[in-house]
Tab-separated table of C-alpha atoms in Angstrom:
chain	number	residue	atom	x	y	z
A	1	UNK	CA	21.928	38.144	27.365
A	2	UNK	CA	21.399	41.329	25.339
A	3	UNK	CA	18.366	43.579	25.553
A	4	UNK	CA	17.403	42.556	22.055
A	5	UNK	CA	17.450	38.896	23.013
A	6	UNK	CA	15.449	39.663	26.147
A	7	UNK	CA	12.838	41.466	24.069
A	8	UNK	CA	12.594	38.503	21.747
A	9	UNK	CA	12.305	36.062	24.627
A	10	UNK	CA	9.581	38.107	26.315
A	11	UNK	CA	7.486	38.277	23.183
A	12	UNK	CA	4.149	36.536	23.725
A	13	UNK	CA	3.952	33.155	22.060
A	14	UNK	CA	1.839	33.006	18.925
A	15	UNK	CA	-1.375	31.073	19.516
A	16	UNK	CA	-1.588	27.770	17.675
A	17	UNK	CA	-3.916	27.854	14.684
A	18	UNK	CA	-7.330	26.425	15.521
A	19	UNK	CA	-7.708	22.785	14.575
A	20	UNK	CA	-10.225	22.223	11.809
A	21	UNK	CA	-13.260	20.428	13.188
A	22	UNK	CA	-14.218	17.081	11.723
A	23	UNK	CA	-17.893	17.343	10.815
A	24	UNK	CA	-18.261	14.002	9.039
A	25	UNK	CA	-20.150	12.620	12.057
A	26	UNK	CA	-22.996	14.961	11.073
A	27	UNK	CA	-23.017	13.327	7.639
A	28	UNK	CA	-23.307	9.940	9.316
A	29	UNK	CA	-26.271	11.096	11.416
A	30	UNK	CA	-27.950	12.685	8.388
A	31	UNK	CA	-27.651	9.477	6.345
A	32	UNK	CA	-29.161	7.399	9.154
A	33	UNK	CA	-32.035	9.874	9.512
A	34	UNK	CA	-32.555	9.868	5.730
A	35	UNK	CA	-32.692	6.057	5.623
A	36	UNK	CA	-35.247	5.903	8.456
A	37	UNK	CA	-37.342	8.668	6.863
A	38	UNK	CA	-37.151	7.067	3.415
A	39	UNK	CA	-38.233	3.666	4.760
A	40	UNK	CA	-41.104	5.322	6.622
A	41	UNK	CA	-42.309	7.157	3.507
A	42	UNK	CA	-42.018	3.954	1.449
A	43	UNK	CA	-44.129	2.008	3.934
A	44	UNK	CA	-46.777	4.678	4.567
A	45	UNK	CA	-47.075	6.086	1.022
A	46	UNK	CA	-45.624	3.559	-1.460
A	47	UNK	CA	-46.517	5.576	-4.572
A	48	UNK	CA	-44.876	8.717	-3.191
A	49	UNK	CA	-41.796	6.672	-2.309
A	50	UNK	CA	-41.514	5.304	-5.838
A	51	UNK	CA	-41.816	8.831	-7.248
A	52	UNK	CA	-38.709	9.793	-5.230
A	53	UNK	CA	-36.529	7.320	-7.135
A	54	UNK	CA	-34.871	10.061	-9.305
A	55	UNK	CA	-33.171	11.437	-6.175
A	56	UNK	CA	-31.217	8.198	-5.829
A	57	UNK	CA	-30.627	8.058	-9.582
A	58	UNK	CA	-29.103	11.531	-9.624
A	59	UNK	CA	-26.793	10.722	-6.714
A	60	UNK	CA	-25.552	7.587	-8.500
A	61	UNK	CA	-24.934	9.737	-11.584
A	62	UNK	CA	-22.698	11.991	-9.467
A	63	UNK	CA	-20.791	8.929	-8.213
A	64	UNK	CA	-20.386	7.680	-11.795
A	65	UNK	CA	-18.991	11.083	-12.770
A	66	UNK	CA	-16.139	10.810	-10.262
A	67	UNK	CA	-15.210	7.129	-10.778
A	68	UNK	CA	-12.591	7.585	-13.499
A	69	UNK	CA	-10.626	10.423	-11.784
A	70	UNK	CA	-10.550	8.449	-8.508
A	71	UNK	CA	-9.345	5.279	-10.236
A	72	UNK	CA	-6.733	7.121	-12.323
A	73	UNK	CA	-5.149	9.041	-9.437
A	74	UNK	CA	-5.136	6.193	-6.947
A	75	UNK	CA	-3.750	3.590	-9.368
A	76	UNK	CA	-0.980	5.871	-10.679
A	77	UNK	CA	0.072	6.790	-7.150
A	78	UNK	CA	-0.401	3.190	-6.004
A	79	UNK	CA	1.999	1.862	-8.626
A	80	UNK	CA	4.520	4.448	-7.451
A	81	UNK	CA	4.003	3.373	-3.838
A	82	UNK	CA	4.643	-0.253	-4.754
A	83	UNK	CA	7.938	0.742	-6.333
A	84	UNK	CA	8.982	2.755	-3.278
A	85	UNK	CA	7.980	0.055	-0.802
A	86	UNK	CA	9.685	-2.687	-2.774
A	87	UNK	CA	12.969	-0.767	-2.876
A	88	UNK	CA	13.116	-0.807	0.935
A	89	UNK	CA	14.114	-4.446	0.640
A	90	UNK	CA	12.996	-7.515	2.507
A	91	UNK	CA	10.405	-5.794	4.698
A	92	UNK	CA	8.693	-3.935	1.834
A	93	UNK	CA	8.629	-6.917	-0.525
A	94	UNK	CA	7.386	-9.279	2.170
A	95	UNK	CA	4.666	-6.843	3.268
A	96	UNK	CA	3.406	-6.274	-0.282
A	97	UNK	CA	3.313	-9.998	-1.020
A	98	UNK	CA	1.372	-10.662	2.187
A	99	UNK	CA	-1.060	-7.809	1.504
A	100	UNK	CA	-1.854	-9.080	-1.990
A	101	UNK	CA	-2.497	-12.649	-0.794
A	102	UNK	CA	-4.649	-11.722	2.219
A	103	UNK	CA	-6.724	-9.016	0.475
A	104	UNK	CA	-7.366	-11.404	-2.442
A	105	UNK	CA	-8.519	-14.043	0.051
A	106	UNK	CA	-10.839	-11.467	1.646
A	107	UNK	CA	-12.335	-10.613	-1.756
A	108	UNK	CA	-12.881	-14.306	-2.477
A	109	UNK	CA	-14.458	-14.797	0.963
A	110	UNK	CA	-16.950	-12.026	0.188
A	111	UNK	CA	-17.893	-13.774	-3.047
A	112	UNK	CA	-18.343	-17.124	-1.301
A	113	UNK	CA	-20.573	-15.695	1.434
A	114	UNK	CA	-22.563	-13.686	-1.123
A	115	UNK	CA	-23.209	-16.813	-3.188
A	116	UNK	CA	-24.294	-18.749	-0.092
A	117	UNK	CA	-26.801	-16.247	1.367
A	118	UNK	CA	-27.957	-14.603	-1.905
A	119	UNK	CA	-28.590	-11.138	-0.373
A	120	UNK	CA	-31.192	-9.029	-2.177
A	121	UNK	CA	-33.080	-12.032	-3.552
A	122	UNK	CA	-36.656	-11.229	-4.532
A	123	UNK	CA	-36.347	-7.416	-4.601
A	124	UNK	CA	-36.364	-7.148	-8.436
A	125	UNK	CA	-35.207	-3.519	-8.499
A	126	UNK	CA	-35.674	-1.614	-11.753
A	127	UNK	CA	-33.622	1.286	-13.149
A	128	UNK	CA	-35.275	4.707	-13.197
A	129	UNK	CA	-36.093	4.638	-16.923
A	130	UNK	CA	-37.908	1.310	-16.666
A	131	UNK	CA	-39.713	2.269	-13.487
A	132	UNK	CA	-41.024	5.525	-14.889
A	133	UNK	CA	-43.852	3.766	-16.689
A	134	UNK	CA	-42.974	5.368	-19.995
A	135	UNK	CA	-43.868	8.876	-18.835
A	136	UNK	CA	-41.170	11.492	-19.360
A	137	UNK	CA	-40.294	13.819	-16.532
A	138	UNK	CA	-38.675	16.824	-18.158
A	139	UNK	CA	-37.455	18.280	-14.858
A	140	UNK	CA	-35.648	15.058	-13.961
A	141	UNK	CA	-34.227	14.760	-17.486
A	142	UNK	CA	-32.994	18.355	-17.280
A	143	UNK	CA	-31.290	17.802	-13.904
A	144	UNK	CA	-29.709	14.528	-15.029
A	145	UNK	CA	-28.476	16.264	-18.166
A	146	UNK	CA	-26.561	18.753	-15.994
A	147	UNK	CA	-24.400	15.974	-14.544
A	148	UNK	CA	-21.344	15.194	-16.715
A	149	UNK	CA	-21.298	11.754	-18.280
A	150	UNK	CA	-19.137	9.002	-16.856
A	151	UNK	CA	-15.786	8.022	-18.395
A	152	UNK	CA	-15.205	4.331	-19.298
A	153	UNK	CA	-13.446	2.620	-16.399
A	154	UNK	CA	-11.407	-0.172	-18.015
A	155	UNK	CA	-9.556	2.129	-20.462
A	156	UNK	CA	-8.917	4.491	-17.544
A	157	UNK	CA	-7.496	1.626	-15.482
A	158	UNK	CA	-5.193	0.509	-18.309
A	159	UNK	CA	-4.039	4.103	-18.911
A	160	UNK	CA	-3.374	4.583	-15.178
A	161	UNK	CA	-1.266	1.415	-15.012
A	162	UNK	CA	0.758	2.458	-18.083
A	163	UNK	CA	1.306	5.966	-16.714
A	164	UNK	CA	2.345	4.540	-13.339
A	165	UNK	CA	4.910	2.183	-14.885
A	166	UNK	CA	6.191	4.953	-17.172
A	167	UNK	CA	6.727	7.238	-14.164
A	168	UNK	CA	8.596	4.413	-12.433
A	169	UNK	CA	11.021	4.166	-15.346
A	170	UNK	CA	11.524	7.939	-15.361
A	171	UNK	CA	12.932	7.797	-11.824
A	172	UNK	CA	13.621	11.163	-10.216
A	173	UNK	CA	12.541	13.077	-13.315
A	174	UNK	CA	9.056	11.646	-12.865
A	175	UNK	CA	8.771	12.880	-9.262
A	176	UNK	CA	7.256	16.290	-10.224
A	177	UNK	CA	4.556	14.519	-12.231
A	178	UNK	CA	3.754	12.266	-9.266
A	179	UNK	CA	3.511	15.330	-7.029
A	180	UNK	CA	1.146	16.962	-9.518
A	181	UNK	CA	-1.045	13.846	-9.601
A	182	UNK	CA	-1.026	13.801	-5.802
A	183	UNK	CA	-2.338	17.381	-5.822
A	184	UNK	CA	-4.934	16.385	-8.425
A	185	UNK	CA	-5.975	13.495	-6.187
A	186	UNK	CA	-6.519	15.945	-3.338
A	187	UNK	CA	-8.883	17.930	-5.576
A	188	UNK	CA	-10.694	14.761	-6.677
A	189	UNK	CA	-11.122	13.575	-3.101
A	190	UNK	CA	-12.385	17.000	-2.046
A	191	UNK	CA	-14.946	16.743	-4.848
A	192	UNK	CA	-15.816	13.257	-3.619
A	193	UNK	CA	-16.419	14.653	-0.138
A	194	UNK	CA	-18.682	17.355	-1.600
A	195	UNK	CA	-20.682	14.657	-3.387
A	196	UNK	CA	-20.956	12.604	-0.197
A	197	UNK	CA	-22.676	15.508	1.541
A	198	UNK	CA	-25.526	14.939	-0.923
A	199	UNK	CA	-25.685	11.262	0.102
A	200	UNK	CA	-28.563	11.789	2.593
A	201	UNK	CA	-30.779	13.066	-0.250
A	202	UNK	CA	-29.799	10.172	-2.509
A	203	UNK	CA	-30.254	7.625	0.275
A	204	UNK	CA	-33.681	9.069	1.133
A	205	UNK	CA	-34.912	8.776	-2.456
A	206	UNK	CA	-33.397	5.332	-3.075
A	207	UNK	CA	-34.673	3.748	0.143
A	208	UNK	CA	-38.117	5.324	-0.213
A	209	UNK	CA	-38.377	3.951	-3.767
A	210	UNK	CA	-37.267	0.399	-3.007
A	211	UNK	CA	-39.359	0.145	0.183
A	212	UNK	CA	-42.328	1.663	-1.660
A	213	UNK	CA	-41.999	-1.004	-4.364
A	214	UNK	CA	-41.271	-4.066	-2.206
A	215	UNK	CA	-42.356	-3.139	1.335
A	216	UNK	CA	-40.801	-4.957	4.284
A	217	UNK	CA	-38.927	-7.314	1.936
A	218	UNK	CA	-36.436	-4.552	1.155
A	219	UNK	CA	-35.780	-3.835	4.830
A	220	UNK	CA	-35.331	-7.554	5.480
A	221	UNK	CA	-32.867	-7.946	2.588
A	222	UNK	CA	-30.779	-4.977	3.726
A	223	UNK	CA	-30.731	-6.322	7.294
A	224	UNK	CA	-29.576	-9.729	6.007
A	225	UNK	CA	-26.745	-8.127	4.012
A	226	UNK	CA	-25.567	-6.043	6.980
A	227	UNK	CA	-25.783	-8.970	9.383
A	228	UNK	CA	-23.935	-11.279	6.999
A	229	UNK	CA	-21.258	-8.651	6.404
A	230	UNK	CA	-20.658	-8.079	10.122
A	231	UNK	CA	-20.553	-11.843	10.727
A	232	UNK	CA	-18.109	-12.356	7.852
A	233	UNK	CA	-15.800	-9.608	9.146
A	234	UNK	CA	-15.871	-11.127	12.641
A	235	UNK	CA	-15.146	-14.568	11.180
A	236	UNK	CA	-12.273	-13.171	9.130
A	237	UNK	CA	-10.713	-11.442	12.155
A	238	UNK	CA	-11.045	-14.327	14.612
A	239	UNK	CA	-10.470	-17.333	12.347
A	240	UNK	CA	-8.275	-16.115	9.461
A	241	UNK	CA	-6.250	-13.317	11.058
A	242	UNK	CA	-6.343	-14.932	14.497
A	243	UNK	CA	-5.243	-18.277	13.089
A	244	UNK	CA	-2.325	-16.705	11.192
A	245	UNK	CA	-1.248	-14.707	14.240
A	246	UNK	CA	-1.345	-17.757	16.529
A	247	UNK	CA	0.408	-20.004	14.026
A	248	UNK	CA	3.261	-17.605	13.254
A	249	UNK	CA	3.813	-15.755	16.545
A	250	UNK	CA	1.885	-17.717	19.180
A	251	UNK	CA	-0.045	-14.542	20.116
A	252	UNK	CA	-3.771	-14.693	20.858
A	253	UNK	CA	-5.885	-12.420	18.665
A	254	UNK	CA	-8.079	-11.622	21.663
A	255	UNK	CA	-5.114	-10.198	23.593
A	256	UNK	CA	-4.327	-7.979	20.606
A	257	UNK	CA	-7.939	-6.838	20.351
A	258	UNK	CA	-7.947	-5.937	24.048
A	259	UNK	CA	-4.666	-4.009	23.651
A	260	UNK	CA	-6.178	-1.964	20.792
A	261	UNK	CA	-9.548	-1.387	22.500
A	262	UNK	CA	-9.125	2.392	22.737
A	263	UNK	CA	-8.327	2.620	19.022
A	264	UNK	CA	-11.437	0.578	18.202
A	265	UNK	CA	-13.579	3.088	20.084
A	266	UNK	CA	-11.955	5.921	18.116
A	267	UNK	CA	-12.556	4.137	14.803
A	268	UNK	CA	-16.141	3.300	15.709
A	269	UNK	CA	-16.880	6.946	16.484
A	270	UNK	CA	-15.314	8.237	13.236
A	271	UNK	CA	-16.097	5.278	10.884
A	272	UNK	CA	-12.523	5.568	9.577
A	273	UNK	CA	-9.340	3.686	10.432
A	274	UNK	CA	-7.306	6.711	9.314
A	275	UNK	CA	-8.070	8.445	12.624
A	276	UNK	CA	-6.142	5.753	14.524
A	277	UNK	CA	-3.081	5.600	12.231
A	278	UNK	CA	-0.675	7.530	14.526
A	279	UNK	CA	-1.798	5.501	17.533
A	280	UNK	CA	-1.327	2.205	15.695
A	281	UNK	CA	2.242	3.163	14.792
A	282	UNK	CA	3.028	4.089	18.403
A	283	UNK	CA	1.344	1.006	19.850
A	284	UNK	CA	3.001	-1.453	17.480
A	285	UNK	CA	6.413	-0.031	18.386
A	286	UNK	CA	5.480	-0.291	22.067
A	287	UNK	CA	4.410	-3.916	21.472
A	288	UNK	CA	7.937	-4.868	20.435
A	289	UNK	CA	8.018	-4.421	16.639
A	290	UNK	CA	11.051	-2.473	15.436
A	291	UNK	CA	10.553	1.092	14.235
A	292	UNK	CA	11.700	0.404	10.611
A	293	UNK	CA	9.226	-2.485	10.224
A	294	UNK	CA	6.358	-0.441	11.684
A	295	UNK	CA	7.315	2.586	9.577
A	296	UNK	CA	7.093	0.557	6.363
A	297	UNK	CA	4.314	-1.929	7.096
A	298	UNK	CA	1.627	0.252	8.676
A	299	UNK	CA	1.510	3.131	6.122
A	300	UNK	CA	1.768	0.678	3.210
A	301	UNK	CA	-0.942	-1.487	4.733
A	302	UNK	CA	-3.304	1.473	4.938
A	303	UNK	CA	-3.249	1.604	1.126
A	304	UNK	CA	-2.796	-2.053	0.167
A	305	UNK	CA	-4.221	-4.137	3.026
A	306	UNK	CA	-7.941	-3.371	3.085
A	307	UNK	CA	-9.464	-6.656	4.172
A	308	UNK	CA	-12.779	-5.241	5.385
A	309	UNK	CA	-13.202	-3.138	2.259
A	310	UNK	CA	-12.427	-6.182	0.093
A	311	UNK	CA	-15.164	-8.257	1.764
A	312	UNK	CA	-17.603	-5.345	1.408
A	313	UNK	CA	-16.900	-4.789	-2.299
A	314	UNK	CA	-17.672	-8.317	-3.440
A	315	UNK	CA	-20.654	-8.872	-1.109
A	316	UNK	CA	-22.204	-5.520	-2.078
A	317	UNK	CA	-21.696	-6.238	-5.795
A	318	UNK	CA	-23.498	-9.575	-5.465
A	319	UNK	CA	-26.282	-7.906	-3.465
A	320	UNK	CA	-26.889	-5.364	-6.241
A	321	UNK	CA	-26.838	-7.990	-9.004
A	322	UNK	CA	-29.255	-10.267	-7.121
A	323	UNK	CA	-31.563	-7.383	-6.146
A	324	UNK	CA	-31.740	-6.302	-9.793
A	325	UNK	CA	-32.706	-9.840	-10.807
A	326	UNK	CA	-29.560	-10.108	-12.963
A	327	UNK	CA	-27.149	-12.365	-11.033
A	328	UNK	CA	-23.544	-12.598	-12.186
A	329	UNK	CA	-22.283	-15.866	-13.634
A	330	UNK	CA	-19.018	-17.438	-12.430
A	331	UNK	CA	-16.949	-15.826	-15.184
A	332	UNK	CA	-18.260	-12.355	-14.353
A	333	UNK	CA	-17.574	-12.920	-10.672
A	334	UNK	CA	-13.974	-13.945	-11.372
A	335	UNK	CA	-13.536	-10.906	-13.624
A	336	UNK	CA	-14.938	-8.698	-10.878
A	337	UNK	CA	-12.516	-10.303	-8.404
A	338	UNK	CA	-9.515	-9.550	-10.616
A	339	UNK	CA	-10.647	-5.958	-11.151
A	340	UNK	CA	-11.214	-5.402	-7.424
A	341	UNK	CA	-7.754	-6.762	-6.559
A	342	UNK	CA	-6.312	-3.768	-8.428
A	343	UNK	CA	-8.973	-1.118	-7.882
A	344	UNK	CA	-9.467	-1.760	-4.152
A	345	UNK	CA	-5.935	-0.514	-3.484
A	346	UNK	CA	-7.282	3.051	-3.743
A	347	UNK	CA	-10.360	2.614	-1.579
A	348	UNK	CA	-8.934	3.850	1.702
A	349	UNK	CA	-8.861	7.022	3.700
A	350	UNK	CA	-11.581	9.119	2.104
A	351	UNK	CA	-15.308	8.926	2.713
A	352	UNK	CA	-17.010	7.579	-0.406
A	353	UNK	CA	-13.916	6.084	-2.045
A	354	UNK	CA	-15.147	2.547	-1.346
A	355	UNK	CA	-18.511	3.420	-2.888
A	356	UNK	CA	-16.745	4.776	-5.973
A	357	UNK	CA	-14.646	1.607	-6.242
A	358	UNK	CA	-17.776	-0.547	-6.041
A	359	UNK	CA	-19.387	1.556	-8.769
A	360	UNK	CA	-16.235	1.221	-10.876
A	361	UNK	CA	-16.320	-2.574	-10.612
A	362	UNK	CA	-19.979	-2.722	-11.620
A	363	UNK	CA	-19.505	-0.271	-14.476
A	364	UNK	CA	-16.526	-2.200	-15.805
A	365	UNK	CA	-18.307	-5.570	-15.833
A	366	UNK	CA	-22.059	-4.977	-15.678
A	367	UNK	CA	-23.018	-1.329	-16.350
A	368	UNK	CA	-26.676	-2.324	-16.257
A	369	UNK	CA	-26.343	-2.913	-12.495
A	370	UNK	CA	-25.291	0.618	-11.577
A	371	UNK	CA	-28.873	1.832	-11.116
A	372	UNK	CA	-29.301	-0.676	-8.311
A	373	UNK	CA	-26.588	0.947	-6.205
A	374	UNK	CA	-29.035	3.404	-4.651
A	375	UNK	CA	-29.927	0.871	-1.959
A	376	UNK	CA	-26.236	0.381	-1.111
A	377	UNK	CA	-25.881	4.149	-0.646
A	378	UNK	CA	-28.514	3.960	2.064
A	379	UNK	CA	-26.859	1.170	4.066
A	380	UNK	CA	-23.201	1.870	3.215
A	381	UNK	CA	-22.727	3.942	6.373
A	382	UNK	CA	-24.091	1.134	8.528
A	383	UNK	CA	-21.288	-1.119	7.279
A	384	UNK	CA	-18.467	1.434	7.429
A	385	UNK	CA	-17.556	0.653	11.044
A	386	UNK	CA	-17.057	-3.060	10.324
A	387	UNK	CA	-14.962	-2.186	7.258
A	388	UNK	CA	-12.746	0.204	9.219
A	389	UNK	CA	-12.324	-2.125	12.207
A	390	UNK	CA	-11.400	-5.050	9.960
A	391	UNK	CA	-8.938	-2.954	7.944
A	392	UNK	CA	-7.315	-1.712	11.155
A	393	UNK	CA	-7.055	-5.177	12.710
A	394	UNK	CA	-5.586	-6.561	9.485
A	395	UNK	CA	-2.812	-3.974	9.560
A	396	UNK	CA	-2.058	-4.600	13.248
A	397	UNK	CA	-1.791	-8.358	12.628
A	398	UNK	CA	0.308	-7.789	9.497
A	399	UNK	CA	2.792	-5.655	11.451
A	400	UNK	CA	3.330	-8.410	14.043
A	401	UNK	CA	3.649	-11.062	11.333
A	402	UNK	CA	6.159	-9.088	9.257
A	403	UNK	CA	8.105	-8.321	12.455
A	404	UNK	CA	8.281	-12.044	13.262
A	405	UNK	CA	9.256	-13.091	9.729
A	406	UNK	CA	12.055	-10.506	9.547
A	407	UNK	CA	13.354	-11.149	13.068
A	408	UNK	CA	12.352	-7.642	14.175
A	409	UNK	CA	9.855	-8.636	16.876
A	410	UNK	CA	10.848	-8.598	20.557
A	411	UNK	CA	8.674	-11.505	21.681
A	412	UNK	CA	9.365	-10.948	25.383
A	413	UNK	CA	8.277	-7.303	25.190
A	414	UNK	CA	5.197	-8.287	23.189
A	415	UNK	CA	4.160	-10.706	25.912
A	416	UNK	CA	4.709	-8.085	28.625
A	417	UNK	CA	2.656	-5.496	26.739
A	418	UNK	CA	-0.258	-7.711	25.694
A	419	UNK	CA	-0.537	-9.235	29.170
A	420	UNK	CA	-0.988	-5.744	30.628
A	421	UNK	CA	2.197	-5.747	32.717
A	422	UNK	CA	3.692	-2.976	30.570
A	423	UNK	CA	0.843	-0.568	29.718
A	424	UNK	CA	1.019	1.952	26.901
A	425	UNK	CA	1.858	5.495	28.018
A	426	UNK	CA	-0.936	7.736	26.700
A	427	UNK	CA	1.210	10.811	27.468
A	428	UNK	CA	3.293	9.924	24.405
A	429	UNK	CA	0.361	10.656	22.099
A	430	UNK	CA	-0.470	13.887	23.926
A	431	UNK	CA	3.151	15.046	23.604
A	432	UNK	CA	3.251	14.593	19.845
A	433	UNK	CA	-0.169	16.207	19.452
A	434	UNK	CA	-2.208	13.245	18.195
């Protein structure tokens, strides 16, 4: 070995760059505190609470501002992802077909439950203009005027679909445009995250206003919605996903849930299934599903198989329409369902994207309901864990099902792993840095 090589070898290793801290848990805590404080103000000083309504109105205006860019970027990139996944062959086509059927069923289930329990009944929320008693507030008008107006959603959706299909036909020459849109999406999602940091203020004003106007009835209605949503997600996991898993593979859903217990704790603490993506890939391979099937199904499922989000979107939309005293008829509900089937494919991975998708659905079908979303902002965080856990479980079940259907599932290894006789080696995740 030469002296030069020795000098190079003896050079001190460069320290790894510090990992950026995830501070979204502070946002979660702030929203909870804002909801509690807003409810307290509404109960103790109802008139003061009602005067705080513009805070919620301004936050909804910010959400409306970002709807069209979110929809455009996610749909264009989603159409491209469908093309890429489908070209993989049997696995990609089978996975996409399954995702469309199951997520549509989840959306329909949310509508059914919402029509049965009628969440929000009796609240009779009013938009800010109607609740202002005819008196103009020039400060509020000035601040609202600073927020850019929203862009129509349906034309944006149609344009996004056309652009996506056009880029498909362009093939490799369209790749630079897709990369540019991906960069634009990163900017849009960063803006979305900035807006979400204002959510505690919006939640405080919205909850204070609705509790100030309706008292304990508002708290009861929100509790009913959250309870019904959690129960529906549990029912979907145990009965629908569990039934499919047992029927196709003979595997008990409870054994799978126990196997993924550590990931559930991680998701519960972060309110996002994205945090457990690397672990799900590793664990599904360890459970006997082939690497190619896992490599296609799991990442695709994180964009197209959002069962928990689908249930949330339709139940929340019905809650807002009922709370506003303007329930949707059957035709409007079916139209909302069709819209959500497409738009919900971009509601993953980023805090607030589901809220934007809900706002997009309401704006596309019933713009007069958007002002009632302030209450949803306050309780959205309380339902995020159930959404994330259901999304994650749906993707785990889908991976086992696709593995079975394509003959890429080692059933003997699956039984060994899920029975606990072949535990997962946590050192694998530490080695790769997850």
